[in-house]
XYZ file of C-alpha atoms in Angstrom:
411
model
C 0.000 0.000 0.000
C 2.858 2.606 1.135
C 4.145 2.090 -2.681
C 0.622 3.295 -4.148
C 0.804 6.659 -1.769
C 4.266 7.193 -2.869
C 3.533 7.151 -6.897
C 0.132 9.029 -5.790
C 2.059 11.809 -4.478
C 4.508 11.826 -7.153
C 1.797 11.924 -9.538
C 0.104 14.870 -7.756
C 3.309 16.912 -8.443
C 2.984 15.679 -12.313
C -0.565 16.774 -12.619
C -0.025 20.145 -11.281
C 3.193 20.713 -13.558
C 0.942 19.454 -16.363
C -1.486 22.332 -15.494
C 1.050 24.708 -15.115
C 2.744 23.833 -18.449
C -1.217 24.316 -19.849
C -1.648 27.619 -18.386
C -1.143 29.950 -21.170
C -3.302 27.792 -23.399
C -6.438 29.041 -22.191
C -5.407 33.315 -21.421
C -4.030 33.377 -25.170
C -6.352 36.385 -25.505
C -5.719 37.875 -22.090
C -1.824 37.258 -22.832
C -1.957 39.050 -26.291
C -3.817 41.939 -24.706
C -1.813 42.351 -21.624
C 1.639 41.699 -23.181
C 0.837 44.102 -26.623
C 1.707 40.804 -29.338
C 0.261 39.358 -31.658
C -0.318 35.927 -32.338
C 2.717 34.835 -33.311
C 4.449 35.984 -30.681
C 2.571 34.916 -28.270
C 2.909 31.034 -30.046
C 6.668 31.050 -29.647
C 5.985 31.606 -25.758
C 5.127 27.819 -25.846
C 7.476 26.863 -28.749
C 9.745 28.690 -25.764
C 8.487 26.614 -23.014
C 8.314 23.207 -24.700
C 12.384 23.707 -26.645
C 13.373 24.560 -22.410
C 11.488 21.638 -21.512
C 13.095 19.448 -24.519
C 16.888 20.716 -23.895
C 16.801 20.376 -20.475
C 15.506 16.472 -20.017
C 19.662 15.073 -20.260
C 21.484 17.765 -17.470
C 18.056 17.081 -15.633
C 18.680 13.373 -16.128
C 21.980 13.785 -14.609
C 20.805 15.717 -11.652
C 17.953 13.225 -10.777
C 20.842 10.000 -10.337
C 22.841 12.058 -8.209
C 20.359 13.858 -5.895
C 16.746 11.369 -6.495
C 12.969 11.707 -7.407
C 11.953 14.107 -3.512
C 14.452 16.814 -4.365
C 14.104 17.703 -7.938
C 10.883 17.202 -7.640
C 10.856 20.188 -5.216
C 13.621 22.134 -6.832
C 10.818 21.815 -10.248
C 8.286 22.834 -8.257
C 9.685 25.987 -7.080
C 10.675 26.898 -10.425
C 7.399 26.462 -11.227
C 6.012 28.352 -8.134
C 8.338 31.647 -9.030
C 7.695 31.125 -12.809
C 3.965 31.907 -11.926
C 4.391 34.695 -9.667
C 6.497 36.609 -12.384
C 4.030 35.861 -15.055
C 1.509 37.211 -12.717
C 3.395 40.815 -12.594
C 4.216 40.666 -16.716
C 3.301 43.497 -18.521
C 5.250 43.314 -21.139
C 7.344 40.576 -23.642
C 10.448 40.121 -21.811
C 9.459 38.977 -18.401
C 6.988 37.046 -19.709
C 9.235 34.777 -21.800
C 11.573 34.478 -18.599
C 8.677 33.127 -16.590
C 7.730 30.423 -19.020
C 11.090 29.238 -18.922
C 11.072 29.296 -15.520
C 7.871 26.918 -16.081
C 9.939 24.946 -18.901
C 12.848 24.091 -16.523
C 10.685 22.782 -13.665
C 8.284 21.010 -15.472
C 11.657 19.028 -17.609
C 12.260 17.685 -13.838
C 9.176 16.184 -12.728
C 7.851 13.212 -15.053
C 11.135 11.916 -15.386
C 11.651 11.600 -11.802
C 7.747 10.542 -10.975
C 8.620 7.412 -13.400
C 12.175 7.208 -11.341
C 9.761 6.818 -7.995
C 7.588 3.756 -10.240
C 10.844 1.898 -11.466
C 12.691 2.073 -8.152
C 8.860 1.043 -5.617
C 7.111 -1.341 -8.572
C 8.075 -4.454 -9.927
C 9.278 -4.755 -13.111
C 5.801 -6.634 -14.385
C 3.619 -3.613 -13.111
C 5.973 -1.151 -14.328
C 4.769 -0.469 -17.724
C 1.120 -0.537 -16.630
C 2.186 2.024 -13.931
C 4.293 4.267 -16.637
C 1.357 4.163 -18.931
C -1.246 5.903 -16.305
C 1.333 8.252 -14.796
C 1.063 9.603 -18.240
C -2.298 9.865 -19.374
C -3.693 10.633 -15.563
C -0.884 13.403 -15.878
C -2.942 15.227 -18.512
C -5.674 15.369 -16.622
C -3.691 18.507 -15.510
C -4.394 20.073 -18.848
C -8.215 19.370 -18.442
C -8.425 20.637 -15.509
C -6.431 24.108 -16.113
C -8.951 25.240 -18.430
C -12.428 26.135 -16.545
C -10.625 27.289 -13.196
C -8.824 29.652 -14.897
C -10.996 30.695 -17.307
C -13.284 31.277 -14.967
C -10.923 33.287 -12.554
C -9.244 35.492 -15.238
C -13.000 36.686 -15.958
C -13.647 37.027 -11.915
C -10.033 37.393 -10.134
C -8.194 39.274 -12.930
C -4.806 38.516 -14.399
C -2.725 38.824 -11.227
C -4.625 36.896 -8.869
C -5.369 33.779 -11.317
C -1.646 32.838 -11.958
C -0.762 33.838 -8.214
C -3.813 31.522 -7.495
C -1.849 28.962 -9.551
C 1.428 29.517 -7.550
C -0.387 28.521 -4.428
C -1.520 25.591 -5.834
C 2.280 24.426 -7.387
C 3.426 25.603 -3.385
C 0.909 23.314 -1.840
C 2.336 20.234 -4.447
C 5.969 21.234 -3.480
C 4.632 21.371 0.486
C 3.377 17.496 -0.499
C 6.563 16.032 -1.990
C 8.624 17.713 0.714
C 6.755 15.823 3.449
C 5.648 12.599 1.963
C 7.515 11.341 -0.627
C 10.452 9.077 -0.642
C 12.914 7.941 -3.020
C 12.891 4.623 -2.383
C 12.024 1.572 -0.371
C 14.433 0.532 2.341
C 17.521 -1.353 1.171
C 17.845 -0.523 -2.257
C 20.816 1.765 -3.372
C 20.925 4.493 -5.982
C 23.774 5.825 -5.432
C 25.306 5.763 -9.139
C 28.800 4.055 -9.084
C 31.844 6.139 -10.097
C 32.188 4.384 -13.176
C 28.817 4.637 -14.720
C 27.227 7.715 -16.442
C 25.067 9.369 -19.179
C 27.890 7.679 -21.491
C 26.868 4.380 -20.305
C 23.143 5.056 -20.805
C 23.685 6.370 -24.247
C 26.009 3.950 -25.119
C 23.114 1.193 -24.327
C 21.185 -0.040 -27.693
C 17.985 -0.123 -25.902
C 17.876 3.574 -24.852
C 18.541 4.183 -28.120
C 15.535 2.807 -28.950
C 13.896 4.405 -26.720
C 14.784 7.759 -28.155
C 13.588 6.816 -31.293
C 10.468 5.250 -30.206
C 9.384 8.528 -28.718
C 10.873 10.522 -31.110
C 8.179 8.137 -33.665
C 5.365 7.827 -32.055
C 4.413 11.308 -30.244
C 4.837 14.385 -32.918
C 1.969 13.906 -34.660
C -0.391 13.831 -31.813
C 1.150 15.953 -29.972
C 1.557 18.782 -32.748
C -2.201 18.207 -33.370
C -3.500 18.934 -29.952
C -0.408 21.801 -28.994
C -0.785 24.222 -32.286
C -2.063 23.170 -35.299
C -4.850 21.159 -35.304
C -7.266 23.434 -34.745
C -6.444 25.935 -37.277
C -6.126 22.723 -39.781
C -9.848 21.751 -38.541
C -11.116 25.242 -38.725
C -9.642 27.145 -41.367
C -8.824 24.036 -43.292
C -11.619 21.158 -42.610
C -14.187 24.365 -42.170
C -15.626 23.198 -38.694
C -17.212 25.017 -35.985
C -14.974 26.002 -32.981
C -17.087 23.787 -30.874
C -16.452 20.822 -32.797
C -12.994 21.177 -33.205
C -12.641 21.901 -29.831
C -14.297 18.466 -28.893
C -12.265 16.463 -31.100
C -9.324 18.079 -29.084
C -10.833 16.932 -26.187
C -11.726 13.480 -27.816
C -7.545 13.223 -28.676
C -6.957 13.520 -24.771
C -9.942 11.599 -23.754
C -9.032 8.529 -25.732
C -5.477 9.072 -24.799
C -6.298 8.311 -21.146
C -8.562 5.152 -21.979
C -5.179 3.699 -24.128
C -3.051 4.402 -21.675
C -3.591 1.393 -19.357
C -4.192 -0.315 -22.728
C -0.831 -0.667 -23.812
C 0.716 -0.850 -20.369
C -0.863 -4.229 -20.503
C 0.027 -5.469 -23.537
C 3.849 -4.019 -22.491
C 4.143 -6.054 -19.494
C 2.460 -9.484 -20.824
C 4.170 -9.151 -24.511
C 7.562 -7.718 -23.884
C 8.943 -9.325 -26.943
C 6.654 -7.153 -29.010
C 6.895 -3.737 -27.460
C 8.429 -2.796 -31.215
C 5.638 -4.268 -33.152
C 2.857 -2.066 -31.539
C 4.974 0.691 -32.150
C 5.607 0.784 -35.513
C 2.441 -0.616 -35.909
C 1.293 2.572 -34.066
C 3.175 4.675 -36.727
C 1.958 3.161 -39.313
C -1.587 3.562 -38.681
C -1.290 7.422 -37.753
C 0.353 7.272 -41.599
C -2.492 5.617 -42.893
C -5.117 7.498 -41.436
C -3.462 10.969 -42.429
C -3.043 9.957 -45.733
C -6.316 9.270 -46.322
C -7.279 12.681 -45.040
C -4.766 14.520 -46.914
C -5.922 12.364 -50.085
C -9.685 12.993 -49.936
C -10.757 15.822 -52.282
C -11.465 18.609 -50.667
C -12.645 19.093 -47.512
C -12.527 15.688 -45.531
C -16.488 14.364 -44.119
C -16.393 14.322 -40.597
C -16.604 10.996 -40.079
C -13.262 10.758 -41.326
C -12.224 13.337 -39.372
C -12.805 11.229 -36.638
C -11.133 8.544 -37.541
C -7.757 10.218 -37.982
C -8.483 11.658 -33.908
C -9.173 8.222 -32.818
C -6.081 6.677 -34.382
C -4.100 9.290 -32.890
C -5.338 8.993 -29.508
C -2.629 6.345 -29.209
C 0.122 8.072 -30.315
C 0.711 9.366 -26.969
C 0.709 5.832 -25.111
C 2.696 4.543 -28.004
C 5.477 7.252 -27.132
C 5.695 5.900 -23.343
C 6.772 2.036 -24.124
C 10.497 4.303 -24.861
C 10.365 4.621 -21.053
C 9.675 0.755 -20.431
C 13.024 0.207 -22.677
C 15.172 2.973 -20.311
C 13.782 1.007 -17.379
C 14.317 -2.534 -19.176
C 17.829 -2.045 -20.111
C 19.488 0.158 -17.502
C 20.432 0.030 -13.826
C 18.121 1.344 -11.318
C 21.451 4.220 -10.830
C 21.364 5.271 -14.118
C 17.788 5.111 -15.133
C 17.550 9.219 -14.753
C 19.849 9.724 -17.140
C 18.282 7.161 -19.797
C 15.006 8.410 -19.161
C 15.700 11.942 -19.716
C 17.780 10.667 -23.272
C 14.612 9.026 -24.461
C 12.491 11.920 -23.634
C 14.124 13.865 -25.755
C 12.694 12.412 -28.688
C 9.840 13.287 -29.259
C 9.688 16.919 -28.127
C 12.858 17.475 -30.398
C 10.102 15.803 -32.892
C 7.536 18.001 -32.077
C 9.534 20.811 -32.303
C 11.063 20.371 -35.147
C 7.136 19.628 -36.643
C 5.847 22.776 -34.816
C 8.010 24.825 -37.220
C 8.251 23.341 -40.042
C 4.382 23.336 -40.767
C 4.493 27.184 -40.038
C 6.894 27.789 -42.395
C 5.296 26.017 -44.840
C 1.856 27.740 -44.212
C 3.621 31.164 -44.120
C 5.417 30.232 -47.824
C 2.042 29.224 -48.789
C -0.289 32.021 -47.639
C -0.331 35.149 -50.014
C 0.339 38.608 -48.330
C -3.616 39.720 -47.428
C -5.170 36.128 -46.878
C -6.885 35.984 -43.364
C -5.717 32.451 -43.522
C -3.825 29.714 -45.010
C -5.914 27.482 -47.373
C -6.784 23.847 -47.276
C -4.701 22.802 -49.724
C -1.193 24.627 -47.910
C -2.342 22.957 -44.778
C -2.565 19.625 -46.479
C 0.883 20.587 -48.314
C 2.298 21.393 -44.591
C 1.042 18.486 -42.761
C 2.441 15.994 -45.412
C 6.314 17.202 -43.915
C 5.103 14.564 -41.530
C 6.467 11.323 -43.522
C 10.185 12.939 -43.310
C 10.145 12.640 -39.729
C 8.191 9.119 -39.753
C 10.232 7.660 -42.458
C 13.466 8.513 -40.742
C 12.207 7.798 -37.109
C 10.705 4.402 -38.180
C 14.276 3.300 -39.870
C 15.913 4.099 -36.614
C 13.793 1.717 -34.534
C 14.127 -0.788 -36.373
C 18.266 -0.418 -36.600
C 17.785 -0.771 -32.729
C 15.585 -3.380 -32.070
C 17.797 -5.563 -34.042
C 20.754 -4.585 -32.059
C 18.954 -4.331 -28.903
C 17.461 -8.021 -29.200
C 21.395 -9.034 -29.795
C 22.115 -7.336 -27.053
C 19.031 -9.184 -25.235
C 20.047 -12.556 -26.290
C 23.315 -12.550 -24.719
C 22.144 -10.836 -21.474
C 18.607 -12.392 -20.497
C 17.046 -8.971 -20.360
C 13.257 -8.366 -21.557
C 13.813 -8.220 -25.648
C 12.515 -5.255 -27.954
């Protein structure tokens, strides 16, 4: 039982970063007034945020062998609190940007050391199960963000509503500092002297890791961060409300995977690569046959390509179960914050190319870019698939060499 309070607390801190990383999403029109941007400005404050997050998973990695899961968990959380409190005073660009990163840094050190708690208090056969819901429960922090504050930038103001929101990350930190531990009684993590981030690289199955996340999250992730609605309104021609619940279907769905493939995971080891690429390939299916269609794509279909990515996200995860599978418990930090780098360095790299190609596409005067240059921008996609999808597979086959010789858990 004390194992289940221990990931329950550690998940507590994970929601509430995953709210605080959401923040923004829902005062993009308070933010643009306050700060005096425009749009596009105001995007790159989470193309900010989310490149912080991305560069600092590896030093973060580092820091989490060395000093455990209870104090960077507290150190994030603090960064998170004072991140909030400055963006509650910003009245202009500049302080603004430093408080997201602020938000970025903290929130790169909390998942990877909530799934450091889960490897180092669960068995290995529960551990994928347990990865898999620390995830999708985690965005439950993005749900929740968006009525509270809403609601309390209309009531409270500006100020009060993200000072509100520091109270909240200093109650979390308050939570950690008192309750959780880094692990159970008799097991060391103290890294030796000899071991490293050059170790964990250096092992085939992190590598494939990296490149499992790196494959399987972008697309969905892309869709439900920045472009997909503008590609379902401006593009697809629906109404905000509907694109706004096939958002919320993409999260939804998301959670009801989750546990899904944390299943199959710990009863099918062997085939962790399968369902990925298997994963990959039906996102590539389903977006082909919406950029195909003629025109504007029927609804139905529309739904379709939502529902297949509603897995993308759980897909991404199984690169934790190989850091955890083929790494000692006093190096896991390190590996986990390698393979987490994937697919935000995806994303990122997604984020901007599809606005570049929508800007190159969209005549001066156009209130928007047509269907056709979002279909033309979306179809980058393959580049990063194709390239992502030959890198797993160069893995897995070293990886299960690797596997054979070792008895570990193959790809």
């Amino acid at each position: 039982m004390r194992r289940y309070l221990i990931w329950a607390v550690g998940l507590a801190a994970y929601v509430v970063a995953v709210f605080h990383r959401s923040s923004l999403s829902v005062a993009g029109v308070a933010a643009a007034e306050r700060l005096g941007v425009g749009t596009a400005l105001l995007a790159m404050l989470s193309v900010a945020q989310l490149a912080v997050y991305a560069g600092m998973q590896i030093p973060v990695g580092v820091l989490l062998d060395r000093y455990g899961s209870r104090r960077l968990l507290a150190a994030g959380g603090l960064l998170m609190v004072a991140g909030q409190v400055l963006f509650a005073y910003a009245e202009d660009l500049g302080p603004a940007v430093a408080a997201r990163v602020l938000i970025g840094v903290g929130d790169a050190m909390t998942f990877i050391s909530v799934l450091r708690v889960v490897a180092l208090w669960f068995p290995p056969t529960q551990n994928p199960l347990l990865v898999q819901l620390t995830g999708m429960i985690g965005q439950l922090g993005a749900l929740s963000s968006a009525a509270p504050l809403v609601f309390l930038l209309h009531q409270a103001g500006w100020t009060a509503t993200f000072l509100g929101a520091a109270g909240l990350g200093a109650a979390a930190v308050a939570l950690v500092v008192t309750a959780l531990r880094d692990a159970p009684k008799g097991v060391s993590t103290v890294p030796p002297a000899e071991l490293g981030l050059r170790d964990s690289w250096a092992e085939p199955g992190t590598r494939l890791g990296l490149w499992t996340h790196f494959v399987a999250q972008f697309s969905a992730s892309v869709f439900a961060l920045l472009w997909g609605y503008p590609f379902l309104t401006q593009g697809e021609g629906l109404a905000p409300q509907t694109a706004a619940l096939l958002l919320s279907l993409l999260t939804v769905g998301g959670i009801v995977l989750g546990p899904v493939v944390g299943q199959f995971c710990g009863r099918l080891p062997y085939h962790r690569s399968t369902l990925v690429l298997a994963i990959v390939g039906s996102s590539a299916v389903a977006w082909g046959a919406v950029l195909l269609w003629p025109g504007r794509a029927p609804l139905w279909l529309l739904v379709v390509l939502v529902l297949v990515l509603t897995v993308n996200g759980p897909g991404s995860m199984i690169g934790f179960d190989y850091a955890r599978s083929f790494n000692p418990a006093a190096r896991l930090g390190g590996a986990t914050g390698i393979v987490n780098v994937g697919g935000f360095v995806a994303s990122i790299l997604l984020m901007v190319a599809i606005g570049v190609l929508l800007d190159l596409q969209t005549a001066p005067g156009e209130a928007h870019p047509s269907l056709g240059a979002f279909k033309w921008a979306f179809a980058v996609q393959y580049l990063l698939w194709g390239f992502g999808a030959v890198q797993v597979f160069k893995y897995r086959r070293t990886t299960r060499r690797r596997a054979a010789t070792a008895a570990l858990a193959p790809a």
